[in-house]
Short mmCIF file of C-alpha atoms in Angstrom, two decimals:
data_model
loop_
_atom_site.label_atom_id
_atom_site.label_comp_id
_atom_site.label_asym_id
_atom_site.label_seq_id
_atom_site.Cartn_x
_atom_site.Cartn_y
_atom_site.Cartn_z
CA UNK A 180 203.82 90.29 -0.89
CA UNK A 181 206.34 89.92 1.97
CA UNK A 182 209.98 90.33 1.64
CA UNK A 183 212.38 87.47 2.81
CA UNK A 184 214.38 89.23 4.91
CA UNK A 185 209.84 90.92 6.76
CA UNK A 186 209.45 87.30 6.89
CA UNK A 187 212.79 86.20 8.01
CA UNK A 188 212.67 89.37 10.78
CA UNK A 189 208.83 87.78 11.46
CA UNK A 190 210.52 84.74 11.92
CA UNK A 191 213.27 85.65 15.18
CA UNK A 192 210.30 87.44 16.50
CA UNK A 193 208.29 84.79 17.24
CA UNK A 194 210.77 82.40 18.08
CA UNK A 195 211.91 85.00 20.87
CA UNK A 196 208.52 84.52 21.90
CA UNK A 197 208.15 81.37 21.90
CA UNK A 198 211.13 80.86 24.54
CA UNK A 199 209.35 83.22 27.08
CA UNK A 200 206.11 81.46 27.30
CA UNK A 201 208.30 78.27 27.47
CA UNK A 202 209.64 79.59 29.80
CA UNK A 203 207.05 81.21 31.79
CA UNK A 204 204.91 77.12 31.80
CA UNK A 205 208.19 75.86 33.40
CA UNK A 206 208.16 78.41 36.22
CA UNK A 207 203.88 78.17 36.55
CA UNK A 208 204.80 74.30 37.08
CA UNK A 209 207.62 74.28 39.43
CA UNK A 210 205.51 76.63 41.31
CA UNK A 211 202.62 74.66 40.98
CA UNK A 212 204.63 71.40 42.38
CA UNK A 213 205.64 73.21 44.78
CA UNK A 214 202.83 74.75 45.87
CA UNK A 215 200.77 71.11 46.25
CA UNK A 216 203.74 69.64 48.52
CA UNK A 217 203.02 72.18 51.50
CA UNK A 218 199.71 71.83 51.20
CA UNK A 219 199.96 68.21 51.85
CA UNK A 220 202.30 68.69 54.90
CA UNK A 221 199.83 70.93 56.91
CA UNK A 222 196.63 69.59 55.29
CA UNK A 223 196.55 66.26 58.30
CA UNK A 224 196.45 69.00 61.04
CA UNK A 225 193.49 70.64 60.29
CA UNK A 226 191.78 67.78 59.36
CA UNK A 227 192.46 66.97 62.85
CA UNK A 228 191.23 70.09 63.80
CA UNK A 229 187.59 69.41 62.35
CA UNK A 230 187.53 65.69 63.81
CA UNK A 231 187.43 67.42 67.17
CA UNK A 232 185.03 69.53 66.78
CA UNK A 233 182.78 67.12 64.90
CA UNK A 234 183.50 64.89 68.08
CA UNK A 235 182.03 68.09 69.64
CA UNK A 236 178.58 67.44 67.95
CA UNK A 237 179.03 63.74 68.79
CA UNK A 238 178.76 64.68 72.66
CA UNK A 239 176.42 67.32 72.39
CA UNK A 240 174.41 68.04 68.43
CA UNK A 241 172.45 70.89 70.39
CA UNK A 242 175.58 72.96 71.78
CA UNK A 243 175.08 76.56 70.80
CA UNK A 244 178.07 78.65 69.78
CA UNK A 245 178.54 82.22 67.56
CA UNK A 246 180.55 80.42 64.89
CA UNK A 247 176.81 77.81 64.47
CA UNK A 248 173.44 78.52 62.48
CA UNK A 249 170.96 78.55 65.42
CA UNK A 250 169.92 75.00 66.61
CA UNK A 251 165.85 76.06 65.51
CA UNK A 252 167.64 75.90 61.41
CA UNK A 253 167.38 80.54 61.58
CA UNK A 254 169.50 81.27 58.16
CA UNK A 255 168.42 84.13 56.99
CA UNK A 256 171.01 86.90 59.26
CA UNK A 257 170.40 90.39 58.94
CA UNK A 258 173.62 92.35 58.41
CA UNK A 259 176.38 92.85 56.31
CA UNK A 260 178.17 89.64 54.35
CA UNK A 261 181.61 89.51 53.90
CA UNK A 262 183.61 88.81 50.62
CA UNK A 263 186.54 86.77 50.76
CA UNK A 264 187.49 87.26 46.89
CA UNK A 265 190.49 84.61 45.91
CA UNK A 266 192.38 86.47 42.43
CA UNK A 267 195.68 86.43 41.13
CA UNK A 268 198.32 89.09 40.80
CA UNK A 269 199.00 89.27 37.38
CA UNK A 270 197.04 87.84 34.12
CA UNK A 271 198.32 85.65 31.36
CA UNK A 272 196.34 82.76 33.22
CA UNK A 273 193.30 81.79 30.38
CA UNK A 274 189.86 83.23 32.38
CA UNK A 275 191.04 82.23 35.50
CA UNK A 276 190.28 86.03 37.23
CA UNK A 277 187.31 86.50 34.79
CA UNK A 278 185.64 83.83 36.40
CA UNK A 279 186.92 84.54 40.02
CA UNK A 280 185.30 88.06 39.52
CA UNK A 281 182.35 86.71 37.60
CA UNK A 282 181.13 84.81 40.78
CA UNK A 283 181.97 87.31 43.11
CA UNK A 284 180.02 89.90 41.81
CA UNK A 285 176.83 87.40 41.57
CA UNK A 286 176.90 87.11 44.77
CA UNK A 287 177.45 90.36 45.75
CA UNK A 288 174.84 91.76 43.77
CA UNK A 289 172.57 89.33 45.65
CA UNK A 290 172.58 91.02 48.98
CA UNK A 291 172.32 95.02 50.39
CA UNK A 292 176.01 96.30 51.46
CA UNK A 293 178.47 93.87 50.52
CA UNK A 294 181.97 94.27 52.04
CA UNK A 295 184.58 93.11 50.01
CA UNK A 296 188.21 91.71 50.84
CA UNK A 297 190.69 90.75 48.50
CA UNK A 298 193.74 88.82 47.18
CA UNK A 299 195.14 89.30 44.20
CA UNK A 300 196.33 92.52 42.47
CA UNK A 301 193.84 92.22 39.15
CA UNK A 302 190.91 91.74 41.53
CA UNK A 303 192.06 95.19 43.02
CA UNK A 304 192.67 96.50 39.41
CA UNK A 305 189.31 95.48 38.45
CA UNK A 306 187.45 96.78 41.22
CA UNK A 307 189.06 99.86 42.02
CA UNK A 308 187.80 100.86 38.18
CA UNK A 309 184.44 99.96 38.49
CA UNK A 310 184.36 102.19 41.72
CA UNK A 311 183.43 99.15 44.17
CA UNK A 312 184.32 99.75 47.50
CA UNK A 313 186.94 97.50 48.92
CA UNK A 314 186.80 96.67 52.81
CA UNK A 315 190.37 95.04 52.89
CA UNK A 316 193.22 93.92 50.68
CA UNK A 317 196.04 91.58 51.01
CA UNK A 318 198.85 92.48 49.31
CA UNK A 319 201.09 90.02 47.97
CA UNK A 320 199.39 87.13 49.09
CA UNK A 321 198.52 85.70 46.19
CA UNK A 322 201.57 85.04 44.82
CA UNK A 323 202.76 84.00 48.56
CA UNK A 324 200.33 82.21 50.13
CA UNK A 325 201.45 80.98 53.91
CA UNK A 326 199.80 79.65 56.92
CA UNK A 327 200.93 83.55 58.72
CA UNK A 328 199.00 85.32 56.28
CA UNK A 329 196.06 83.23 56.30
CA UNK A 330 196.76 83.46 60.08
CA UNK A 331 195.86 87.58 59.63
CA UNK A 332 193.50 87.43 57.14
CA UNK A 333 191.28 84.81 59.45
CA UNK A 334 191.72 87.24 62.27
CA UNK A 335 190.35 89.73 60.80
CA UNK A 336 187.69 88.32 59.31
CA UNK A 337 186.52 87.19 62.88
CA UNK A 338 187.31 90.39 64.39
CA UNK A 339 184.56 91.57 61.79
CA UNK A 340 182.25 88.45 62.40
CA UNK A 341 182.57 88.72 65.97
CA UNK A 342 181.82 92.22 66.90
CA UNK A 343 178.70 92.64 64.49
CA UNK A 344 180.15 93.61 61.49
CA UNK A 345 179.82 90.94 59.27
CA UNK A 346 176.52 88.57 59.25
CA UNK A 347 177.88 86.29 56.59
CA UNK A 348 181.62 85.49 55.86
CA UNK A 349 181.76 83.85 51.97
CA UNK A 350 184.78 82.61 50.26
CA UNK A 351 185.33 83.11 46.38
CA UNK A 352 188.45 81.22 45.08
CA UNK A 353 189.03 78.55 42.29
CA UNK A 354 189.20 74.79 43.03
CA UNK A 355 191.54 72.68 40.69
CA UNK A 356 190.03 69.06 41.03
CA UNK A 357 192.49 67.96 38.65
CA UNK A 358 195.05 69.04 36.16
CA UNK A 359 192.05 69.89 33.69
CA UNK A 360 189.45 71.19 35.32
CA UNK A 361 189.32 74.40 37.54
CA UNK A 362 186.39 75.30 39.07
CA UNK A 363 185.16 78.63 40.85
CA UNK A 364 184.23 77.94 44.31
CA UNK A 365 182.19 79.62 46.52
CA UNK A 366 182.21 78.83 50.20
CA UNK A 367 180.36 79.90 53.21
CA UNK A 368 182.88 80.56 55.78
CA UNK A 369 180.78 81.35 59.34
CA UNK A 370 178.74 80.46 60.64
CA UNK A 371 178.64 77.37 60.09
CA UNK A 372 175.90 74.55 59.32
CA UNK A 373 175.89 71.89 62.59
CA UNK A 374 175.08 69.64 59.94
CA UNK A 375 178.20 69.87 58.42
CA UNK A 376 179.98 68.19 61.51
CA UNK A 377 177.28 65.92 63.15
CA UNK A 378 178.18 62.81 62.06
CA UNK A 379 175.59 59.72 61.21
CA UNK A 380 174.97 56.86 63.42
CA UNK A 381 175.32 54.70 60.09
CA UNK A 382 179.52 55.93 59.67
CA UNK A 383 180.21 56.48 63.76
CA UNK A 384 179.41 55.10 66.49
CA UNK A 385 177.51 56.89 69.46
CA UNK A 386 179.95 58.19 72.29
CA UNK A 387 179.45 55.88 75.09
CA UNK A 388 181.59 57.45 78.21
CA UNK A 389 180.71 61.57 77.20
CA UNK A 390 183.79 63.64 76.86
CA UNK A 391 184.88 66.17 79.39
CA UNK A 392 184.92 69.58 78.51
CA UNK A 393 187.06 72.06 79.95
CA UNK A 394 185.54 74.90 81.10
CA UNK A 395 183.04 74.33 78.50
CA UNK A 396 182.18 72.93 75.33
CA UNK A 397 181.46 76.75 74.05
CA UNK A 398 185.21 77.70 74.65
CA UNK A 399 186.39 75.19 73.37
CA UNK A 400 184.50 75.71 70.11
CA UNK A 401 185.72 79.55 70.30
CA UNK A 402 189.46 78.35 70.66
CA UNK A 403 188.86 75.56 67.91
CA UNK A 404 186.57 77.35 65.40
CA UNK A 405 189.87 80.40 64.34
CA UNK A 406 192.37 77.41 63.51
CA UNK A 407 189.67 75.80 61.78
CA UNK A 408 189.03 78.80 59.39
CA UNK A 409 192.76 79.40 59.35
CA UNK A 410 193.53 76.22 57.83
CA UNK A 411 190.15 76.20 55.14
CA UNK A 412 191.80 79.77 53.82
CA UNK A 413 195.30 78.90 53.58
CA UNK A 414 193.68 75.81 51.45
CA UNK A 415 191.92 77.87 49.72
CA UNK A 416 194.81 80.53 49.15
CA UNK A 417 196.90 77.37 47.79
CA UNK A 418 193.62 75.61 45.60
CA UNK A 419 193.87 78.96 43.86
CA UNK A 420 197.53 79.60 43.52
CA UNK A 421 198.04 75.57 42.17
CA UNK A 422 194.57 76.55 39.85
CA UNK A 423 196.39 79.52 38.59
CA UNK A 424 199.80 78.13 37.97
CA UNK A 425 197.70 75.40 35.96
CA UNK A 426 195.97 77.87 33.95
CA UNK A 427 199.24 80.11 33.00
CA UNK A 428 200.77 76.36 31.75
CA UNK A 429 197.51 75.58 28.86
CA UNK A 430 197.75 79.33 28.49
CA UNK A 431 201.46 79.00 27.75
CA UNK A 432 201.22 75.79 26.23
CA UNK A 433 197.99 77.05 23.57
CA UNK A 434 200.65 79.82 23.04
CA UNK A 435 203.25 77.77 22.31
CA UNK A 436 201.33 75.88 20.19
CA UNK A 437 199.88 78.74 18.09
CA UNK A 438 203.35 79.75 17.89
CA UNK A 439 204.62 76.66 16.17
CA UNK A 440 201.98 76.48 13.50
CA UNK A 441 202.59 80.01 12.46
CA UNK A 442 206.14 79.21 12.21
CA UNK A 443 205.17 76.57 10.17
CA UNK A 444 203.38 78.31 8.52
CA UNK A 445 206.18 81.88 7.93
CA UNK A 446 208.31 79.34 6.97
CA UNK A 447 206.14 77.89 4.14
CA UNK A 448 206.00 81.62 2.66
CA UNK A 449 209.44 82.56 3.37
CA UNK A 450 210.15 79.07 0.91
CA UNK A 451 207.49 80.41 -1.57
CA UNK A 452 209.16 84.20 -1.35
CA UNK A 453 212.21 82.84 -2.03
CA UNK A 454 211.61 80.10 -4.76
CA UNK A 455 209.64 83.50 -6.50
CA UNK A 456 212.90 85.37 -6.29
CA UNK A 457 215.36 82.78 -7.35
CA UNK A 458 212.51 81.81 -10.21
CA UNK A 459 212.57 85.38 -11.58
CA UNK A 460 216.26 85.57 -11.31
CA UNK A 461 216.58 82.88 -13.29
CA UNK A 462 213.61 84.49 -15.82
CA UNK A 463 215.57 87.72 -15.95
CA UNK A 464 218.81 86.09 -16.50
CA UNK A 465 217.54 83.93 -19.76
CA UNK A 466 215.62 86.56 -20.81
CA UNK A 467 219.08 88.76 -20.87
CA UNK A 468 221.10 86.11 -22.38
CA UNK A 469 217.96 85.60 -25.67
CA UNK A 470 218.35 88.85 -25.69
CA UNK A 471 222.04 88.73 -26.79
CA UNK A 472 222.03 86.30 -28.52
CA UNK A 473 219.66 87.57 -31.03
CA UNK A 474 221.47 90.72 -31.50
#
């Protein structure tokens, strides 16, 4: 049985750990609120860009562009597929990182010669330790998602797509649906499916007076699409960052509860040991007194 000193030291150690987990919970909560507010400020612009792409297809549904699947409906394109995998720089966030990596590995196994574009130190360490080649690693992006970093990522991916290095580009990230549920998602960035932008007749009126595009519809799309891709990547970075902080909050909250349960058990054990020591001392004093009395 442990002594009272050992139990007191154990209690002090658990309390110190509890202070750390509580501080990490508060920090994660603050970071998540800040990131969500930044995303809310920039989202209207990228929603407007999406509406402009829809407007193009309201004028001409059969428009051909390199960023869209062929109008014939051919979806199996030859070439390498690129995967933008968004993980965290740190652990202590439950199964947040493991779910993203598991999803990425499953998708990469479906095609030959996958090319990995990685965000997050955790993912970089995993792929390096498993000897999986990394095409490009974007440092410091997971903990500091900004529109500038999203634009840099979009530029590199689109250059690889435009020169034929990549036939398709997928992004694998975590979507925070609410404060309780976070879902690992995979979305095709390029090429687009034109059905995603064609508005059904029942929801929006057809264009009676055609818009004029200068110099052409294809040129307009070539200029709009990079902004749309940048916005989607930025949203995914922020969404993943919020999901990471939410996962860390849940993990730290669970750690706090476990620490409190352990403290309660240690307090009971400490009282039992202390009471046993007191009882033993009383017994020894009583026995000594009786022995003296008999003498």
